[in-house]
């Protein structure tokens, strides 16, 4: 995942997402799944992911 710096002084956050071998969905669906996982991780910590 490309590192983005939207807020000056923002600390980078590493999130590991594992996908097992198999019938993967299209890239667009994978992107949506990653976005949901990242949003959920920020929601759990109470951090602002913007």
PDB file of N, CA and C in Angstrom:
ATOM      1  N   UNK A   1       0.855  -1.172   0.000  1.00  0.00           N
ATOM      2  CA  UNK A   1       0.000   0.000   0.000  1.00  0.00           C
ATOM      3  C   UNK A   1       0.896   1.228   0.000  1.00  0.00           C
ATOM      4  N   UNK A   2       0.619   2.146  -0.870  1.00  0.00           N
ATOM      5  CA  UNK A   2       1.440   3.344  -0.967  1.00  0.00           C
ATOM      6  C   UNK A   2       1.255   4.215   0.263  1.00  0.00           C
ATOM      7  N   UNK A   3       2.344   4.771   0.734  1.00  0.00           N
ATOM      8  CA  UNK A   3       2.291   5.637   1.913  1.00  0.00           C
ATOM      9  C   UNK A   3       1.813   7.021   1.500  1.00  0.00           C
ATOM     10  N   UNK A   4       0.810   7.524   2.209  1.00  0.00           N
ATOM     11  CA  UNK A   4       0.297   8.864   1.949  1.00  0.00           C
ATOM     12  C   UNK A   4       0.496   9.703   3.198  1.00  0.00           C
ATOM     13  N   UNK A   5       0.816  10.967   3.002  1.00  0.00           N
ATOM     14  CA  UNK A   5       0.932  11.871   4.145  1.00  0.00           C
ATOM     15  C   UNK A   5      -0.071  12.984   3.952  1.00  0.00           C
ATOM     16  N   UNK A   6      -1.272  12.786   4.461  1.00  0.00           N
ATOM     17  CA  UNK A   6      -2.328  13.786   4.311  1.00  0.00           C
ATOM     18  C   UNK A   6      -2.231  14.859   5.374  1.00  0.00           C
ATOM     19  N   UNK A   7      -1.767  14.502   6.556  1.00  0.00           N
ATOM     20  CA  UNK A   7      -1.659  15.456   7.655  1.00  0.00           C
ATOM     21  C   UNK A   7      -0.193  15.628   8.017  1.00  0.00           C
ATOM     22  N   UNK A   8       0.247  16.877   8.118  1.00  0.00           N
ATOM     23  CA  UNK A   8       1.636  17.133   8.491  1.00  0.00           C
ATOM     24  C   UNK A   8       1.893  16.533   9.864  1.00  0.00           C
ATOM     25  N   UNK A   9       2.972  15.808  10.002  1.00  0.00           N
ATOM     26  CA  UNK A   9       3.335  15.214  11.282  1.00  0.00           C
ATOM     27  C   UNK A   9       2.572  13.947  11.615  1.00  0.00           C
ATOM     28  N   UNK A  10       1.765  13.438  10.692  1.00  0.00           N
ATOM     29  CA  UNK A  10       1.002  12.217  10.950  1.00  0.00           C
ATOM     30  C   UNK A  10       1.952  11.029  11.043  1.00  0.00           C
ATOM     31  N   UNK A  11       1.674  10.152  11.991  1.00  0.00           N
ATOM     32  CA  UNK A  11       2.483   8.951  12.151  1.00  0.00           C
ATOM     33  C   UNK A  11       1.966   7.873  11.202  1.00  0.00           C
ATOM     34  N   UNK A  12       2.870   7.161  10.523  1.00  0.00           N
ATOM     35  CA  UNK A  12       2.418   6.072   9.651  1.00  0.00           C
ATOM     36  C   UNK A  12       1.857   4.924  10.485  1.00  0.00           C
ATOM     37  N   UNK A  13       0.911   4.213   9.922  1.00  0.00           N
ATOM     38  CA  UNK A  13       0.293   3.070  10.584  1.00  0.00           C
ATOM     39  C   UNK A  13       0.434   1.869   9.663  1.00  0.00           C
ATOM     40  N   UNK A  14       0.947   0.763  10.194  1.00  0.00           N
ATOM     41  CA  UNK A  14       1.054  -0.468   9.417  1.00  0.00           C
ATOM     42  C   UNK A  14      -0.132  -1.361   9.740  1.00  0.00           C
ATOM     43  N   UNK A  15      -0.803  -1.829   8.711  1.00  0.00           N
ATOM     44  CA  UNK A  15      -1.922  -2.749   8.870  1.00  0.00           C
ATOM     45  C   UNK A  15      -1.645  -3.943   7.965  1.00  0.00           C
ATOM     46  N   UNK A  16      -1.582  -5.130   8.555  1.00  0.00           N
ATOM     47  CA  UNK A  16      -1.358  -6.347   7.782  1.00  0.00           C
ATOM     48  C   UNK A  16      -2.698  -6.940   7.381  1.00  0.00           C
ATOM     49  N   UNK A  17      -2.845  -7.210   6.108  1.00  0.00           N
ATOM     50  CA  UNK A  17      -4.056  -7.833   5.584  1.00  0.00           C
ATOM     51  C   UNK A  17      -3.620  -9.088   4.836  1.00  0.00           C
ATOM     52  N   UNK A  18      -4.151 -10.216   5.248  1.00  0.00           N
ATOM     53  CA  UNK A  18      -3.790 -11.485   4.635  1.00  0.00           C
ATOM     54  C   UNK A  18      -4.946 -11.998   3.788  1.00  0.00           C
ATOM     55  N   UNK A  19      -4.625 -12.441   2.583  1.00  0.00           N
ATOM     56  CA  UNK A  19      -5.615 -13.032   1.690  1.00  0.00           C
ATOM     57  C   UNK A  19      -5.107 -14.413   1.326  1.00  0.00           C
ATOM     58  N   UNK A  20      -5.896 -15.431   1.634  1.00  0.00           N
ATOM     59  CA  UNK A  20      -5.493 -16.793   1.321  1.00  0.00           C
ATOM     60  C   UNK A  20      -5.667 -17.071  -0.164  1.00  0.00           C
ATOM     61  N   UNK A  21      -4.929 -18.066  -0.630  1.00  0.00           N
ATOM     62  CA  UNK A  21      -5.032 -18.465  -2.031  1.00  0.00           C
ATOM     63  C   UNK A  21      -6.448 -18.939  -2.325  1.00  0.00           C
ATOM     64  N   UNK A  22      -6.862 -18.725  -3.523  1.00  0.00           N
ATOM     65  CA  UNK A  22      -8.197 -19.169  -3.910  1.00  0.00           C
ATOM     66  C   UNK A  22      -8.755 -18.295  -5.007  1.00  0.00           C
ATOM     67  N   UNK A  23     -10.054 -18.259  -5.086  1.00  0.00           N
ATOM     68  CA  UNK A  23     -10.747 -17.503  -6.122  1.00  0.00           C
ATOM     69  C   UNK A  23     -10.910 -16.058  -5.660  1.00  0.00           C
ATOM     70  N   UNK A  24      -9.952 -15.209  -5.996  1.00  0.00           N
ATOM     71  CA  UNK A  24      -9.965 -13.820  -5.550  1.00  0.00           C
ATOM     72  C   UNK A  24     -10.962 -13.011  -6.362  1.00  0.00           C
ATOM     73  N   UNK A  25     -11.579 -12.028  -5.720  1.00  0.00           N
ATOM     74  CA  UNK A  25     -12.464 -11.140  -6.484  1.00  0.00           C
ATOM     75  C   UNK A  25     -11.636 -10.192  -7.357  1.00  0.00           C
ATOM     76  N   UNK A  26     -12.328  -9.439  -8.176  1.00  0.00           N
ATOM     77  CA  UNK A  26     -11.668  -8.458  -9.045  1.00  0.00           C
ATOM     78  C   UNK A  26     -10.938  -7.411  -8.204  1.00  0.00           C
ATOM     79  N   UNK A  27      -9.977  -6.731  -8.810  1.00  0.00           N
ATOM     80  CA  UNK A  27      -9.157  -5.754  -8.090  1.00  0.00           C
ATOM     81  C   UNK A  27     -10.000  -4.680  -7.400  1.00  0.00           C
ATOM     82  N   UNK A  28     -11.051  -4.219  -8.053  1.00  0.00           N
ATOM     83  CA  UNK A  28     -11.910  -3.200  -7.451  1.00  0.00           C
ATOM     84  C   UNK A  28     -12.537  -3.678  -6.152  1.00  0.00           C
ATOM     85  N   UNK A  29     -12.985  -4.929  -6.123  1.00  0.00           N
ATOM     86  CA  UNK A  29     -13.579  -5.494  -4.904  1.00  0.00           C
ATOM     87  C   UNK A  29     -12.515  -5.664  -3.821  1.00  0.00           C
ATOM     88  N   UNK A  30     -11.313  -6.098  -4.201  1.00  0.00           N
ATOM     89  CA  UNK A  30     -10.221  -6.204  -3.226  1.00  0.00           C
ATOM     90  C   UNK A  30      -9.909  -4.838  -2.621  1.00  0.00           C
ATOM     91  N   UNK A  31      -9.903  -3.808  -3.447  1.00  0.00           N
ATOM     92  CA  UNK A  31      -9.647  -2.452  -2.958  1.00  0.00           C
ATOM     93  C   UNK A  31     -10.711  -2.035  -1.957  1.00  0.00           C
ATOM     94  N   UNK A  32     -11.972  -2.333  -2.251  1.00  0.00           N
ATOM     95  CA  UNK A  32     -13.058  -1.998  -1.312  1.00  0.00           C
ATOM     96  C   UNK A  32     -12.891  -2.749   0.005  1.00  0.00           C
ATOM     97  N   UNK A  33     -12.482  -4.020  -0.065  1.00  0.00           N
ATOM     98  CA  UNK A  33     -12.263  -4.800   1.157  1.00  0.00           C
ATOM     99  C   UNK A  33     -11.130  -4.208   1.994  1.00  0.00           C
ATOM    100  N   UNK A  34     -10.057  -3.797   1.326  1.00  0.00           N
ATOM    101  CA  UNK A  34      -8.939  -3.169   2.037  1.00  0.00           C
ATOM    102  C   UNK A  34      -9.392  -1.866   2.682  1.00  0.00           C
ATOM    103  N   UNK A  35     -10.135  -1.058   1.948  1.00  0.00           N
ATOM    104  CA  UNK A  35     -10.634   0.204   2.505  1.00  0.00           C
ATOM    105  C   UNK A  35     -11.479  -0.045   3.749  1.00  0.00           C
ATOM    106  N   UNK A  36     -12.346  -1.048   3.702  1.00  0.00           N
ATOM    107  CA  UNK A  36     -13.186  -1.376   4.864  1.00  0.00           C
ATOM    108  C   UNK A  36     -12.335  -1.845   6.036  1.00  0.00           C
ATOM    109  N   UNK A  37     -11.310  -2.659   5.758  1.00  0.00           N
ATOM    110  CA  UNK A  37     -10.439  -3.149   6.825  1.00  0.00           C
ATOM    111  C   UNK A  37      -9.691  -2.000   7.489  1.00  0.00           C
ATOM    112  N   UNK A  38      -9.203  -1.069   6.696  1.00  0.00           N
ATOM    113  CA  UNK A  38      -8.475   0.084   7.236  1.00  0.00           C
ATOM    114  C   UNK A  38      -9.415   0.961   8.061  1.00  0.00           C
ATOM    115  N   UNK A  39     -10.608   1.237   7.539  1.00  0.00           N
ATOM    116  CA  UNK A  39     -11.585   2.035   8.289  1.00  0.00           C
ATOM    117  C   UNK A  39     -11.924   1.367   9.616  1.00  0.00           C
ATOM    118  N   UNK A  40     -12.088   0.053   9.604  1.00  0.00           N
ATOM    119  CA  UNK A  40     -12.406  -0.683  10.827  1.00  0.00           C
ATOM    120  C   UNK A  40     -11.265  -0.613  11.830  1.00  0.00           C
ATOM    121  N   UNK A  41     -10.032  -0.731  11.340  1.00  0.00           N
ATOM    122  CA  UNK A  41      -8.879  -0.658  12.238  1.00  0.00           C
ATOM    123  C   UNK A  41      -8.812   0.704  12.919  1.00  0.00           C
ATOM    124  N   UNK A  42      -9.032   1.768  12.166  1.00  0.00           N
ATOM    125  CA  UNK A  42      -9.026   3.100  12.765  1.00  0.00           C
ATOM    126  C   UNK A  42     -10.189   3.271  13.735  1.00  0.00           C
ATOM    127  N   UNK A  43     -11.355   2.747  13.398  1.00  0.00           N
ATOM    128  CA  UNK A  43     -12.522   2.863  14.278  1.00  0.00           C
ATOM    129  C   UNK A  43     -12.271   2.149  15.606  1.00  0.00           C
ATOM    130  N   UNK A  44     -11.620   0.988  15.568  1.00  0.00           N
ATOM    131  CA  UNK A  44     -11.336   0.237  16.790  1.00  0.00           C
ATOM    132  C   UNK A  44     -10.379   0.984  17.710  1.00  0.00           C
ATOM    133  N   UNK A  45      -9.448   1.712  17.128  1.00  0.00           N
ATOM    134  CA  UNK A  45      -8.464   2.420  17.949  1.00  0.00           C
ATOM    135  C   UNK A  45      -8.914   3.819  18.321  1.00  0.00           C
ATOM    136  N   UNK A  46      -9.972   4.299  17.674  1.00  0.00           N
ATOM    137  CA  UNK A  46     -10.437   5.658  17.924  1.00  0.00           C
ATOM    138  C   UNK A  46      -9.601   6.701  17.213  1.00  0.00           C
ATOM    139  N   UNK A  47      -8.706   6.242  16.335  1.00  0.00           N
ATOM    140  CA  UNK A  47      -7.839   7.163  15.595  1.00  0.00           C
ATOM    141  C   UNK A  47      -8.581   7.716  14.386  1.00  0.00           C
ATOM    142  N   UNK A  48      -8.061   8.788  13.857  1.00  0.00           N
ATOM    143  CA  UNK A  48      -8.621   9.411  12.665  1.00  0.00           C
ATOM    144  C   UNK A  48      -7.768   8.994  11.478  1.00  0.00           C
ATOM    145  N   UNK A  49      -8.341   8.268  10.550  1.00  0.00           N
ATOM    146  CA  UNK A  49      -7.588   7.771   9.404  1.00  0.00           C
ATOM    147  C   UNK A  49      -7.542   8.708   8.227  1.00  0.00           C
ATOM    148  N   UNK A  50      -8.048   9.933   8.380  1.00  0.00           N
ATOM    149  CA  UNK A  50      -8.058  10.849   7.237  1.00  0.00           C
ATOM    150  C   UNK A  50      -6.749  11.572   7.082  1.00  0.00           C
TER     151      UNK A  50
END
